[in-house]
mmCIF file of N, CA and C in Angstrom:
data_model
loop_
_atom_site.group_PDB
_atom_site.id
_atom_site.type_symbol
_atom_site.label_atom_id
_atom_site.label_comp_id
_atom_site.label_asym_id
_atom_site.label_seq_id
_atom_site.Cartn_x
_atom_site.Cartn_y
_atom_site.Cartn_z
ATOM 1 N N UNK A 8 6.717 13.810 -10.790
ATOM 2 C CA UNK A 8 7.630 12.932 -10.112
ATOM 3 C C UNK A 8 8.739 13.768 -9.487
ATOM 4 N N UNK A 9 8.802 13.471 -8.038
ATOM 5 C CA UNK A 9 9.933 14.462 -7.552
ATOM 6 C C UNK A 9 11.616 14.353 -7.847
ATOM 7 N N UNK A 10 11.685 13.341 -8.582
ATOM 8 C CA UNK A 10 13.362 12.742 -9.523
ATOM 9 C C UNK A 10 13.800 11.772 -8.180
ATOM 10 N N UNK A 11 15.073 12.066 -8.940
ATOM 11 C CA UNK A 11 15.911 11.067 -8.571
ATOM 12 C C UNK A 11 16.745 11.126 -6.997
ATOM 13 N N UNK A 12 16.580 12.722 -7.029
ATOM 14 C CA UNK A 12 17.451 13.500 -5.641
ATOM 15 C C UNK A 12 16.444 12.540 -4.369
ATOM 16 N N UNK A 13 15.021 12.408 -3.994
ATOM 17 C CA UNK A 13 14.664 11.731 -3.681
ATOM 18 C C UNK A 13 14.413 10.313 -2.804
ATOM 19 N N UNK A 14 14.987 9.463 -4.288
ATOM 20 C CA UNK A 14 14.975 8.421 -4.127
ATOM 21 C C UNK A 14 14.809 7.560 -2.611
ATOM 22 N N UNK A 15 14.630 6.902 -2.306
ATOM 23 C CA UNK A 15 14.713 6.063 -0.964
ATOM 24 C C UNK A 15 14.903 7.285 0.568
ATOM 25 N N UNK A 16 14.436 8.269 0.297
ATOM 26 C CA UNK A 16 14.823 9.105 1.577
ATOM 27 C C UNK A 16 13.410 9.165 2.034
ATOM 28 N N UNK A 17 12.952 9.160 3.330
ATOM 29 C CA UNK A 17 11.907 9.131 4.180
ATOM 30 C C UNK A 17 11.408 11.225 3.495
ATOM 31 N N UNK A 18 10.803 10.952 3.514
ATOM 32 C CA UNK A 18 10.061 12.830 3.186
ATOM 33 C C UNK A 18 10.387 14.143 4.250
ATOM 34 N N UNK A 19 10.947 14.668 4.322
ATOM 35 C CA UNK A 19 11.362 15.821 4.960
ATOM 36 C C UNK A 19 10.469 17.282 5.619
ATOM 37 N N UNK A 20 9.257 16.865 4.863
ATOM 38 C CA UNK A 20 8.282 17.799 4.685
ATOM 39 C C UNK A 20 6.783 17.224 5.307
ATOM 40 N N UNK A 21 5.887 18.133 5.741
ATOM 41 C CA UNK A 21 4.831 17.642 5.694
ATOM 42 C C UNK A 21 3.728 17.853 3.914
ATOM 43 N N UNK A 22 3.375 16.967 3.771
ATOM 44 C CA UNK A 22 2.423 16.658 2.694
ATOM 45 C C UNK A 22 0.972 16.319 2.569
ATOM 46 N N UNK A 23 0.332 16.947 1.631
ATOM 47 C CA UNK A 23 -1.105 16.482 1.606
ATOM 48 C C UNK A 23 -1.072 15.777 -0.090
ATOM 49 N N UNK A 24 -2.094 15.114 0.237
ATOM 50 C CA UNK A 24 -2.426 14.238 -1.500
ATOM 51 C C UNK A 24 -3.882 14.803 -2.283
ATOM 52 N N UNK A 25 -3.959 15.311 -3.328
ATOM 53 C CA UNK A 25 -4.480 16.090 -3.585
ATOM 54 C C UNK A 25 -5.190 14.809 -4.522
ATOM 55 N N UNK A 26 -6.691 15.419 -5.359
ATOM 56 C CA UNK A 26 -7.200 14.947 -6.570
ATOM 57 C C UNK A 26 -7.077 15.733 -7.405
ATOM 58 N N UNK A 27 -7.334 15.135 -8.803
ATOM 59 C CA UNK A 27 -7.079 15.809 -10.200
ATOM 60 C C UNK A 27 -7.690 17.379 -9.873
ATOM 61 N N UNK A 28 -8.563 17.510 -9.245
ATOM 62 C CA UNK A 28 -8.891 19.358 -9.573
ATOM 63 C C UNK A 28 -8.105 19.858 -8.236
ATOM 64 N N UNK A 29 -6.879 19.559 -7.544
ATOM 65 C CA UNK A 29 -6.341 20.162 -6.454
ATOM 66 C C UNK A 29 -6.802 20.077 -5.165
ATOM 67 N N UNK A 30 -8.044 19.086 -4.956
ATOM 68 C CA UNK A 30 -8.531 19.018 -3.614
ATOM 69 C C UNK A 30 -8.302 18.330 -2.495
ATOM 70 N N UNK A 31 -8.102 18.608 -1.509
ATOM 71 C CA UNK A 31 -7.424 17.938 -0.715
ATOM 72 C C UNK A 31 -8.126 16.037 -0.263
ATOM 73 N N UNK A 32 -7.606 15.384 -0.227
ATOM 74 C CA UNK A 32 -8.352 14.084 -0.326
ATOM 75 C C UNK A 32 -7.864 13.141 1.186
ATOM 76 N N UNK A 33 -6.567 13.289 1.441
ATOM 77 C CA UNK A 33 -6.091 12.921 2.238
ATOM 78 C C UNK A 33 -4.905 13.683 3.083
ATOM 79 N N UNK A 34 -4.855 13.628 4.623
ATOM 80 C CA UNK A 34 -3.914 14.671 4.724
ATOM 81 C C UNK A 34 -2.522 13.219 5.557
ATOM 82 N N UNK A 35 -1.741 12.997 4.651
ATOM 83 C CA UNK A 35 -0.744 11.908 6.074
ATOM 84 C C UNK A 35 -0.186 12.434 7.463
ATOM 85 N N UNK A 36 0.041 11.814 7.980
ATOM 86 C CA UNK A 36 1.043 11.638 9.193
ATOM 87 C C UNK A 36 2.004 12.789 9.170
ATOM 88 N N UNK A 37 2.082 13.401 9.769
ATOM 89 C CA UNK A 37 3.042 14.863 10.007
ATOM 90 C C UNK A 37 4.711 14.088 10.100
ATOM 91 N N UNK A 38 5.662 14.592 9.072
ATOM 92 C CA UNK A 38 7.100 14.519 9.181
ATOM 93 C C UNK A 38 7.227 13.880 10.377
ATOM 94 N N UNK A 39 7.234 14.607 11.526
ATOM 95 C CA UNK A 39 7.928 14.399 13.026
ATOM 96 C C UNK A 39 7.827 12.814 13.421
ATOM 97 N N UNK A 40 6.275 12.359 12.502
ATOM 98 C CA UNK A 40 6.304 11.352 13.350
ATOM 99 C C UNK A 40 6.531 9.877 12.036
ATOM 100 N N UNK A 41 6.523 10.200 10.851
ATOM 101 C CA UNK A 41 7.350 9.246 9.713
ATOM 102 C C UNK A 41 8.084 8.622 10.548
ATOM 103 N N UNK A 42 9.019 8.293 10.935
ATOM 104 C CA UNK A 42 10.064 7.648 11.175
ATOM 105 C C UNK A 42 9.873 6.898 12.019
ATOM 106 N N UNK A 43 8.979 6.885 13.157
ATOM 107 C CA UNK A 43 8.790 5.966 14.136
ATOM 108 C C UNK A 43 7.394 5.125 13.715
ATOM 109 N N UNK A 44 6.660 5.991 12.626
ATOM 110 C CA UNK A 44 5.499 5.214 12.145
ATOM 111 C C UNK A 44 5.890 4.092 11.226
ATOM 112 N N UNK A 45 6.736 4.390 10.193
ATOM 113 C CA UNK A 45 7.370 3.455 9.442
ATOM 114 C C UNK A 45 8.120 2.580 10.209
ATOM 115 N N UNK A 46 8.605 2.389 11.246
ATOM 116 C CA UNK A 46 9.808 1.797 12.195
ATOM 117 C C UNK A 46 8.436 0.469 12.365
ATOM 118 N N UNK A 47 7.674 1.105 12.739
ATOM 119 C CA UNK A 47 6.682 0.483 13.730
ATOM 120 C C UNK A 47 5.772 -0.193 12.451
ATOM 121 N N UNK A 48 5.179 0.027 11.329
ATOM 122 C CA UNK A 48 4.733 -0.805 10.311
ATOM 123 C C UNK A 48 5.808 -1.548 9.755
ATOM 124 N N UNK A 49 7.367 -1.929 9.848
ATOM 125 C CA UNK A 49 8.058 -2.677 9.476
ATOM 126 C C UNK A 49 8.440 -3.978 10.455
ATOM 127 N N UNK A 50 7.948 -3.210 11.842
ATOM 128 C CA UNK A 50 7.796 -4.448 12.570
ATOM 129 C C UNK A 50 6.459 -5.476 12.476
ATOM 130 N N UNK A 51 5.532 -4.581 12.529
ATOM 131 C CA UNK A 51 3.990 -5.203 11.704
ATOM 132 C C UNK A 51 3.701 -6.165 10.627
ATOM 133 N N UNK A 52 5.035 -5.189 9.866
ATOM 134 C CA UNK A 52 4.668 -6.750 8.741
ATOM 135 C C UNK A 52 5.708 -7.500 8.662
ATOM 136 N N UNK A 53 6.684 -7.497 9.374
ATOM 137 C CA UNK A 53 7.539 -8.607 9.601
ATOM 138 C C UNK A 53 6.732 -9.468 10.369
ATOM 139 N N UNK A 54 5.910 -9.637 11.302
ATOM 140 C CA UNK A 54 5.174 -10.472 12.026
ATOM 141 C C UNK A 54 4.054 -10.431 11.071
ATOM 142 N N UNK A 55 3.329 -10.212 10.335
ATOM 143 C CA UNK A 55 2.389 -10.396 9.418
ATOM 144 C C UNK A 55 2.675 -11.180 8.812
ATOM 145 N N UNK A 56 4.096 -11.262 8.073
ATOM 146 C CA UNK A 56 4.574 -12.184 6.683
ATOM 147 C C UNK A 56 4.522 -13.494 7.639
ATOM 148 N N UNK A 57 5.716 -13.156 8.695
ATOM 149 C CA UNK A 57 6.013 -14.258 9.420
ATOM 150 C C UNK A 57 4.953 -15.558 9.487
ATOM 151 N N UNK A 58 3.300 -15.163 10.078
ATOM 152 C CA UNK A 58 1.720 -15.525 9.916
ATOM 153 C C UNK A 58 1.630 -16.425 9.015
ATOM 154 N N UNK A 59 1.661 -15.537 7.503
ATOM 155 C CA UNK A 59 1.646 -15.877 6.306
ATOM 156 C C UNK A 59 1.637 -17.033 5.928
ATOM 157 N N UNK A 60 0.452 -17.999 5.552
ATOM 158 C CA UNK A 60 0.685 -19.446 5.271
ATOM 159 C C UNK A 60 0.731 -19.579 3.912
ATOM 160 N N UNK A 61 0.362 -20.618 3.358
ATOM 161 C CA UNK A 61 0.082 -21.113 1.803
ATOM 162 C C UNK A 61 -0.964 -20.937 1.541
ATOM 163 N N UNK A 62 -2.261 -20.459 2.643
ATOM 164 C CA UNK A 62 -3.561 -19.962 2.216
ATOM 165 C C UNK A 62 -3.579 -18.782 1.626
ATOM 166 N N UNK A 63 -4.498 -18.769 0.680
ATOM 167 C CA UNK A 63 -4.658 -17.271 -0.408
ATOM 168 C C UNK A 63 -5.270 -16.634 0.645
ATOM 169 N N UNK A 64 -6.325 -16.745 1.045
ATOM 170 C CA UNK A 64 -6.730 -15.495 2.173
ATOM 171 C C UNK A 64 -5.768 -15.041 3.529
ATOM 172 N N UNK A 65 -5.165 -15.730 3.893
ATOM 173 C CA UNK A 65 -4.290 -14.772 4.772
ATOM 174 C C UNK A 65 -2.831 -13.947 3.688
ATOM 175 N N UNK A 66 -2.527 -14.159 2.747
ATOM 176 C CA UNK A 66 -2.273 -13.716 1.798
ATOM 177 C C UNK A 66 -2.031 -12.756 1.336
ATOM 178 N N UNK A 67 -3.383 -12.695 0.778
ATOM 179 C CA UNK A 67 -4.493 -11.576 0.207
ATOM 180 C C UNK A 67 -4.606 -10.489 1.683
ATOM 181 N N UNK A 68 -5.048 -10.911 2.541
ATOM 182 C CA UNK A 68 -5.538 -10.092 3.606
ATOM 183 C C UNK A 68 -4.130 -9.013 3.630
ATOM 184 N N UNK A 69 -2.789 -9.890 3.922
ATOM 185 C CA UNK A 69 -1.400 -9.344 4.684
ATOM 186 C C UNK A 69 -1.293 -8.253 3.530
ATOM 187 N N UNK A 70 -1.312 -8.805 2.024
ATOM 188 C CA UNK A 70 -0.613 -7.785 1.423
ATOM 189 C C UNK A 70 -1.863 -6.761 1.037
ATOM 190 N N UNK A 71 -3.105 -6.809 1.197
ATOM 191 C CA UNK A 71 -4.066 -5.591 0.973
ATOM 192 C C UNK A 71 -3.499 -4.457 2.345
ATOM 193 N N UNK A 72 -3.400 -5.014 3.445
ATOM 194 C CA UNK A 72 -2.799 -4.471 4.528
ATOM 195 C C UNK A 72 -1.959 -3.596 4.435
ATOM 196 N N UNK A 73 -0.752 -4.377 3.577
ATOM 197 C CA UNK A 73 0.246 -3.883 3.687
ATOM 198 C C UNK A 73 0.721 -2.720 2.687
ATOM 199 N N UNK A 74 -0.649 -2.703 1.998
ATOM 200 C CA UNK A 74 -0.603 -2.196 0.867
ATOM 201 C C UNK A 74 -1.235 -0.490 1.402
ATOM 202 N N UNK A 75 -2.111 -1.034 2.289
ATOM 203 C CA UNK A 75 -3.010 0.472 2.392
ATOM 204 C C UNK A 75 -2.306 0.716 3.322
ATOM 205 N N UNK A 76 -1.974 0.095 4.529
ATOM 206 C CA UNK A 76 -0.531 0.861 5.623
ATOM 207 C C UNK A 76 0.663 1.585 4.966
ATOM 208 N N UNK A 77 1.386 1.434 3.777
ATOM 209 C CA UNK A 77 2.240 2.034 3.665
ATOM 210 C C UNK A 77 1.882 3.233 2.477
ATOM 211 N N UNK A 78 0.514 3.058 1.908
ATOM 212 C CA UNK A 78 0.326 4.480 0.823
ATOM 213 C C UNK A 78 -0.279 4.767 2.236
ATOM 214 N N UNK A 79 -1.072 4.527 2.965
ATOM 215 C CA UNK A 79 -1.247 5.715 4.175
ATOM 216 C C UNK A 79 -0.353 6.518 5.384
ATOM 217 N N UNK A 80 0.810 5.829 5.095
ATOM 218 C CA UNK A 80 1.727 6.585 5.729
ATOM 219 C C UNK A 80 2.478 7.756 4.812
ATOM 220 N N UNK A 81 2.295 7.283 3.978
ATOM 221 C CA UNK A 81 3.001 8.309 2.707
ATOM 222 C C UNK A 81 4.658 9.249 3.205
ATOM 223 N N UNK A 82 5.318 8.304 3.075
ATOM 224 C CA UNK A 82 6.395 8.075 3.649
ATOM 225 C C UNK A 82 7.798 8.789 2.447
ATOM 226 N N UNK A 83 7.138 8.561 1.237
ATOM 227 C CA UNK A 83 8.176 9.184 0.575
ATOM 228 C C UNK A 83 7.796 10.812 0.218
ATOM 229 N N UNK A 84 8.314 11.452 -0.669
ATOM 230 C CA UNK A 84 8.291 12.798 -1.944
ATOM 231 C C UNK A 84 7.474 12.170 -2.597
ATOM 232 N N UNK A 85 7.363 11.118 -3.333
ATOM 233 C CA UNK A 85 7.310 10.722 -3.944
ATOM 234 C C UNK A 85 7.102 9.026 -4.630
ATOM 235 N N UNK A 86 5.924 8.767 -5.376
ATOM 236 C CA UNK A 86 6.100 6.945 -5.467
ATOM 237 C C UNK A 86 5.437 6.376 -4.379
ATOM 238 N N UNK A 87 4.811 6.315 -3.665
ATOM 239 C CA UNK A 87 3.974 5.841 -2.230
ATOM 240 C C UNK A 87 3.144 4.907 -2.710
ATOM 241 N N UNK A 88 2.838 5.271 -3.915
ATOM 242 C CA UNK A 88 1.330 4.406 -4.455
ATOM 243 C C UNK A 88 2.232 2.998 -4.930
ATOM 244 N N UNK A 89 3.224 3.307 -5.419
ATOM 245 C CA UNK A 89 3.894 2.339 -6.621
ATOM 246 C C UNK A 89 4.763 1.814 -5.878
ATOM 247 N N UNK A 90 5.133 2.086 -4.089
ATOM 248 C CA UNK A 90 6.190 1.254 -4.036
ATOM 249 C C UNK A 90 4.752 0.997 -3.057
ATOM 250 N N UNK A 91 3.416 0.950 -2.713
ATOM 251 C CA UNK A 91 2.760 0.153 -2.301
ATOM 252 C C UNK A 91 2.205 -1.090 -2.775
ATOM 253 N N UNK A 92 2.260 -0.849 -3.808
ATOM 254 C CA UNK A 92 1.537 -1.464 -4.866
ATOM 255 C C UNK A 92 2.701 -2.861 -5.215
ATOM 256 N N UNK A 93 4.389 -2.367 -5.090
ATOM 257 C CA UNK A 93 5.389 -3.335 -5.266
ATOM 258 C C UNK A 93 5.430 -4.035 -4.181
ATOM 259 N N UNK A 94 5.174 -3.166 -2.940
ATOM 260 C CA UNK A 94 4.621 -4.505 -1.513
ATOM 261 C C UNK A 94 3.967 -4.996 -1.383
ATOM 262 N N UNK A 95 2.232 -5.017 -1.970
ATOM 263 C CA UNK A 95 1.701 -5.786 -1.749
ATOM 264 C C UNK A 95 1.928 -7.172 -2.862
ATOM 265 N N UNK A 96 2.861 -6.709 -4.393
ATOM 266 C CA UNK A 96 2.618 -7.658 -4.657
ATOM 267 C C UNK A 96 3.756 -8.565 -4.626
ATOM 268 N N UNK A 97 4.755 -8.551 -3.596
ATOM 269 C CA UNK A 97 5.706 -9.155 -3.447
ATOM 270 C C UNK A 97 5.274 -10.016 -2.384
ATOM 271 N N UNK A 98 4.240 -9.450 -1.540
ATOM 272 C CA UNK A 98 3.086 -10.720 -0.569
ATOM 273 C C UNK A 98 2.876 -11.685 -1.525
ATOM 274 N N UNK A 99 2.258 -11.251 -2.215
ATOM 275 C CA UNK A 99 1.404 -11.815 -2.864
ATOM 276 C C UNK A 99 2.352 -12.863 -4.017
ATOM 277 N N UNK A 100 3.163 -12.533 -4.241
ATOM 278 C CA UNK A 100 4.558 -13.858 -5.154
ATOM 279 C C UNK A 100 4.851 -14.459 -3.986
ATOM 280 N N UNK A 101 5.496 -13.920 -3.180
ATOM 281 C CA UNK A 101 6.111 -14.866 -2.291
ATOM 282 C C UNK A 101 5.075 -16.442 -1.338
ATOM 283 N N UNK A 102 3.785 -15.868 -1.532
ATOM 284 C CA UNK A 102 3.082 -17.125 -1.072
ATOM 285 C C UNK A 102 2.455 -17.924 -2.427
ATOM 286 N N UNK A 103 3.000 -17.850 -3.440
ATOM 287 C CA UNK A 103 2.830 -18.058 -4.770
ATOM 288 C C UNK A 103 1.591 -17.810 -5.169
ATOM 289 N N UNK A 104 0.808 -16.637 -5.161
ATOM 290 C CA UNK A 104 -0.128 -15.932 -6.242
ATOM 291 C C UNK A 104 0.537 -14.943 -7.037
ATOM 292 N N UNK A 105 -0.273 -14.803 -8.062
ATOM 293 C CA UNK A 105 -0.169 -13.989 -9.029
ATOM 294 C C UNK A 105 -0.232 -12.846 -8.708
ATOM 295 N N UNK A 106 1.151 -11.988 -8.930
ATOM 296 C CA UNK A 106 0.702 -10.576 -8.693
ATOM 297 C C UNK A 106 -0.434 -9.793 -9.133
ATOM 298 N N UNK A 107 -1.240 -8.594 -9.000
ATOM 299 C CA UNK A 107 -2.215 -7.893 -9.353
ATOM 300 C C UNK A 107 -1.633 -7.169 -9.987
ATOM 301 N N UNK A 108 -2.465 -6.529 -11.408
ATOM 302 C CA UNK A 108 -1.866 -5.377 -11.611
ATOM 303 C C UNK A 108 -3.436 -4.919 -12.325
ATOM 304 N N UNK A 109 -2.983 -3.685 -11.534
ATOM 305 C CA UNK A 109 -4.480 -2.506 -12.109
ATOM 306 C C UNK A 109 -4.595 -2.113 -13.189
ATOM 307 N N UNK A 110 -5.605 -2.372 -13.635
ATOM 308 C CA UNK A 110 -5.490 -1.544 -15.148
ATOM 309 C C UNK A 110 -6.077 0.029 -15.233
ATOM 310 N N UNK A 111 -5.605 0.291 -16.308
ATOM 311 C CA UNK A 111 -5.716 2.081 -15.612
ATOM 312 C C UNK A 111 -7.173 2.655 -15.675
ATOM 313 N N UNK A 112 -8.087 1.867 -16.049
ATOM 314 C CA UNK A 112 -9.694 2.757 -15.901
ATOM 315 C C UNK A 112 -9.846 2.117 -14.740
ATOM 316 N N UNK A 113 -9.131 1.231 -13.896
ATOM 317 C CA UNK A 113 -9.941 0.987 -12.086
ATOM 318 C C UNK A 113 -8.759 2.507 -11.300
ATOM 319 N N UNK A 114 -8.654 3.054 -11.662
ATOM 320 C CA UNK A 114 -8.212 4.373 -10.814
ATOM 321 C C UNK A 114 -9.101 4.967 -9.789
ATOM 322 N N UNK A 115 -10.174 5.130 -10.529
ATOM 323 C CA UNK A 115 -11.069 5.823 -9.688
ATOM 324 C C UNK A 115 -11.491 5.098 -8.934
ATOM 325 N N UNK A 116 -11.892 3.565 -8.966
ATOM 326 C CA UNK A 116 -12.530 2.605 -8.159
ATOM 327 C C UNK A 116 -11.227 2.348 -7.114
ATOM 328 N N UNK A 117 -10.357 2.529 -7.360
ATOM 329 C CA UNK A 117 -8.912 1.919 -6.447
ATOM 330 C C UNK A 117 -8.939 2.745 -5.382
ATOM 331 N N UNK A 118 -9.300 4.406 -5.933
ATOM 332 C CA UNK A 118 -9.076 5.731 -5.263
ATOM 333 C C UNK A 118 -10.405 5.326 -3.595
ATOM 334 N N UNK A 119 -11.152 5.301 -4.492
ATOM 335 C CA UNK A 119 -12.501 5.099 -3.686
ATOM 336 C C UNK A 119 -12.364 3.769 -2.534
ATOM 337 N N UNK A 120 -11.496 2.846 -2.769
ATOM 338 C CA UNK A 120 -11.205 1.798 -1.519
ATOM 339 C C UNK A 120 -10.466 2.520 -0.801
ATOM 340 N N UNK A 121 -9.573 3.030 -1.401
ATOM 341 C CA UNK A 121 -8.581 3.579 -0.637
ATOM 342 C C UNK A 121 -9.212 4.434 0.580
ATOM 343 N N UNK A 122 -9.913 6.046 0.077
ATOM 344 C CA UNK A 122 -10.490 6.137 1.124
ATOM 345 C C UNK A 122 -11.335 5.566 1.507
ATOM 346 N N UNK A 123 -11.721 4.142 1.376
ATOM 347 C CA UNK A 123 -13.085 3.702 2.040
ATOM 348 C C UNK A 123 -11.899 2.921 3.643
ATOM 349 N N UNK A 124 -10.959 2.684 3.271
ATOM 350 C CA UNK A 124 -9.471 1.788 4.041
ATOM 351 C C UNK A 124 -9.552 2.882 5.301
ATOM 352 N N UNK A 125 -9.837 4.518 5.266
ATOM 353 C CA UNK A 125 -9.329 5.439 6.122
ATOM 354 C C UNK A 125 -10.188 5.640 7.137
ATOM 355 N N UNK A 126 -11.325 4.930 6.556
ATOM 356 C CA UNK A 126 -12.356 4.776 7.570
ATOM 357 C C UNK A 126 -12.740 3.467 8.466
ATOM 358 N N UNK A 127 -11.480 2.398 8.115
ATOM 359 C CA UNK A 127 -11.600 1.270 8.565
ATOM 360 C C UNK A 127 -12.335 0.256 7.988
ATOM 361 N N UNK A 128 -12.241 0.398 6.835
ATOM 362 C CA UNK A 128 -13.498 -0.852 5.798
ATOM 363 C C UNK A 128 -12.201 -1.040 4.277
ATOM 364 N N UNK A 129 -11.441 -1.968 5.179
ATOM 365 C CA UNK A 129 -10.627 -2.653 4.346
ATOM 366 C C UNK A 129 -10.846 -3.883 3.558
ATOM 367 N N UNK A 130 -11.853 -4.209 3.922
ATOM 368 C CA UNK A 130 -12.488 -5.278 2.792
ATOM 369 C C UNK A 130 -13.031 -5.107 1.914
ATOM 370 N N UNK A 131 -12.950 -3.532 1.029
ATOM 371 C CA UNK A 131 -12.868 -3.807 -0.571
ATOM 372 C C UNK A 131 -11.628 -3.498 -1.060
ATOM 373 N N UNK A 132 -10.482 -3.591 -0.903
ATOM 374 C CA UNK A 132 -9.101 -3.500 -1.181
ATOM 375 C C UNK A 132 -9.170 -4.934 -1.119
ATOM 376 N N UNK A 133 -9.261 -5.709 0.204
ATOM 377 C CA UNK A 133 -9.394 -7.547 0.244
ATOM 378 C C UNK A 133 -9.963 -7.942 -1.278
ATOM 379 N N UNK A 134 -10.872 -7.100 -1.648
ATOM 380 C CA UNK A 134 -12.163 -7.976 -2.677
ATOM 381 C C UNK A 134 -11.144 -7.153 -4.164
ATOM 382 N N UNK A 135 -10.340 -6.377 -4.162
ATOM 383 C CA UNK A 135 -9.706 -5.892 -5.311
ATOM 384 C C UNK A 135 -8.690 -6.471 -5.382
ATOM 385 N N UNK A 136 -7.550 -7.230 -4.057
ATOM 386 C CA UNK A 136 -6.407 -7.484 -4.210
ATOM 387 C C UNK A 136 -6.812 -9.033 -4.432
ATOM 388 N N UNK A 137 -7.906 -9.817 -4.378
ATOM 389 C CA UNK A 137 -8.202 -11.433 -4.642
ATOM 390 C C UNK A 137 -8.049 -11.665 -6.142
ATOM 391 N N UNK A 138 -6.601 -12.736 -6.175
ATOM 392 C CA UNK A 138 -5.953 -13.057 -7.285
ATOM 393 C C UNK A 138 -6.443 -14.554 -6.872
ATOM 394 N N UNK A 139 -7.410 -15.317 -7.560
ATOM 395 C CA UNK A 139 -7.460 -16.578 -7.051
ATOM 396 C C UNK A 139 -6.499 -17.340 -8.162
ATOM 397 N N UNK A 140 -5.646 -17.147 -8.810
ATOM 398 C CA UNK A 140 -4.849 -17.799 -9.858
ATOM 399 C C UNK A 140 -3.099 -17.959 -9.140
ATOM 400 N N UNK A 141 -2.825 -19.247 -8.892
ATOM 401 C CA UNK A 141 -1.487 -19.921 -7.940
ATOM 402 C C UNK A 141 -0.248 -19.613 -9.362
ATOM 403 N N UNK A 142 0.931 -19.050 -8.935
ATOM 404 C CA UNK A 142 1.959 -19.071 -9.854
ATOM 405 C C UNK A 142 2.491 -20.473 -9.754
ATOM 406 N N UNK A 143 2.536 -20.717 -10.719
ATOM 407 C CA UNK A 143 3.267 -22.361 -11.315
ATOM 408 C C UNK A 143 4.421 -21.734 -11.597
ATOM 409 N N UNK A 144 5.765 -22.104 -11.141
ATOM 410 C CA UNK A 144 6.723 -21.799 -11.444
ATOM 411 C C UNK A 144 7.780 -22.916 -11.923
#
């Protein structure tokens, strides 16, 4: 974890995301252009939410979206996965479903949508983020 110095600052550096034996898995978006990429996915899902009905599938769809747009921008040092993971499931409360939460042996299966998302086949993130259970509040 890169601490606390960190926190909420856009990444300064260019970065790659490695797997458990050091291999390169994904390479993000070069520094230079963070800032106008993030500018530009915050307008995206402001008109995404905006969409957003009381149907679970547009829902589901916005925050799987929104989920693999912002760990693929990889925007922080640090936390990308976990503050993706807090966006999609704040989609996902706010049209009253149940947030998701992964349990830790789907890692590898999560890993594997993920890059399956980089190739444009975002419908098994859709089929991982389907919470068909409505929060009663």
């Amino acid at each position: 974890m890169a601490g606390g110095r960190f926190a909420g600052q856009i990444r300064n550096r260019d970065v790659v995301v490695v797997d458990n034996n050091g291999h390169i898995i994904y390479i993000p978006p070069r520094t230079l252009e963070v800032e106008r990429l993030v500018a530009q996915f915050i307008n995206e899902l402001n008109t995404a939410l905006a969409a957003v009905a009381a149907r679970e599938e547009e829902a589901t769809t916005v925050a799987a979206w929104a989920h693999y747009r912002l760990v693929a921008l990889h925007p922080f040092h640090d936390g990308n996965g976990r503050a993706s993971r807090l966006l999609m499931n704040l989609v996902l409360t706010r049209a009253g479903l149940a947030p998701l939460i992964l349990p830790s042996g789907s890692r590898a299966r999560y890993n594997e949508l993920l890059r399956a998302s980089n190739h444009g086949r975002l419908g098994g993130i859709c089929v991982v983020h389907h919470v068909p259970t409505p929060v009663h509040g």
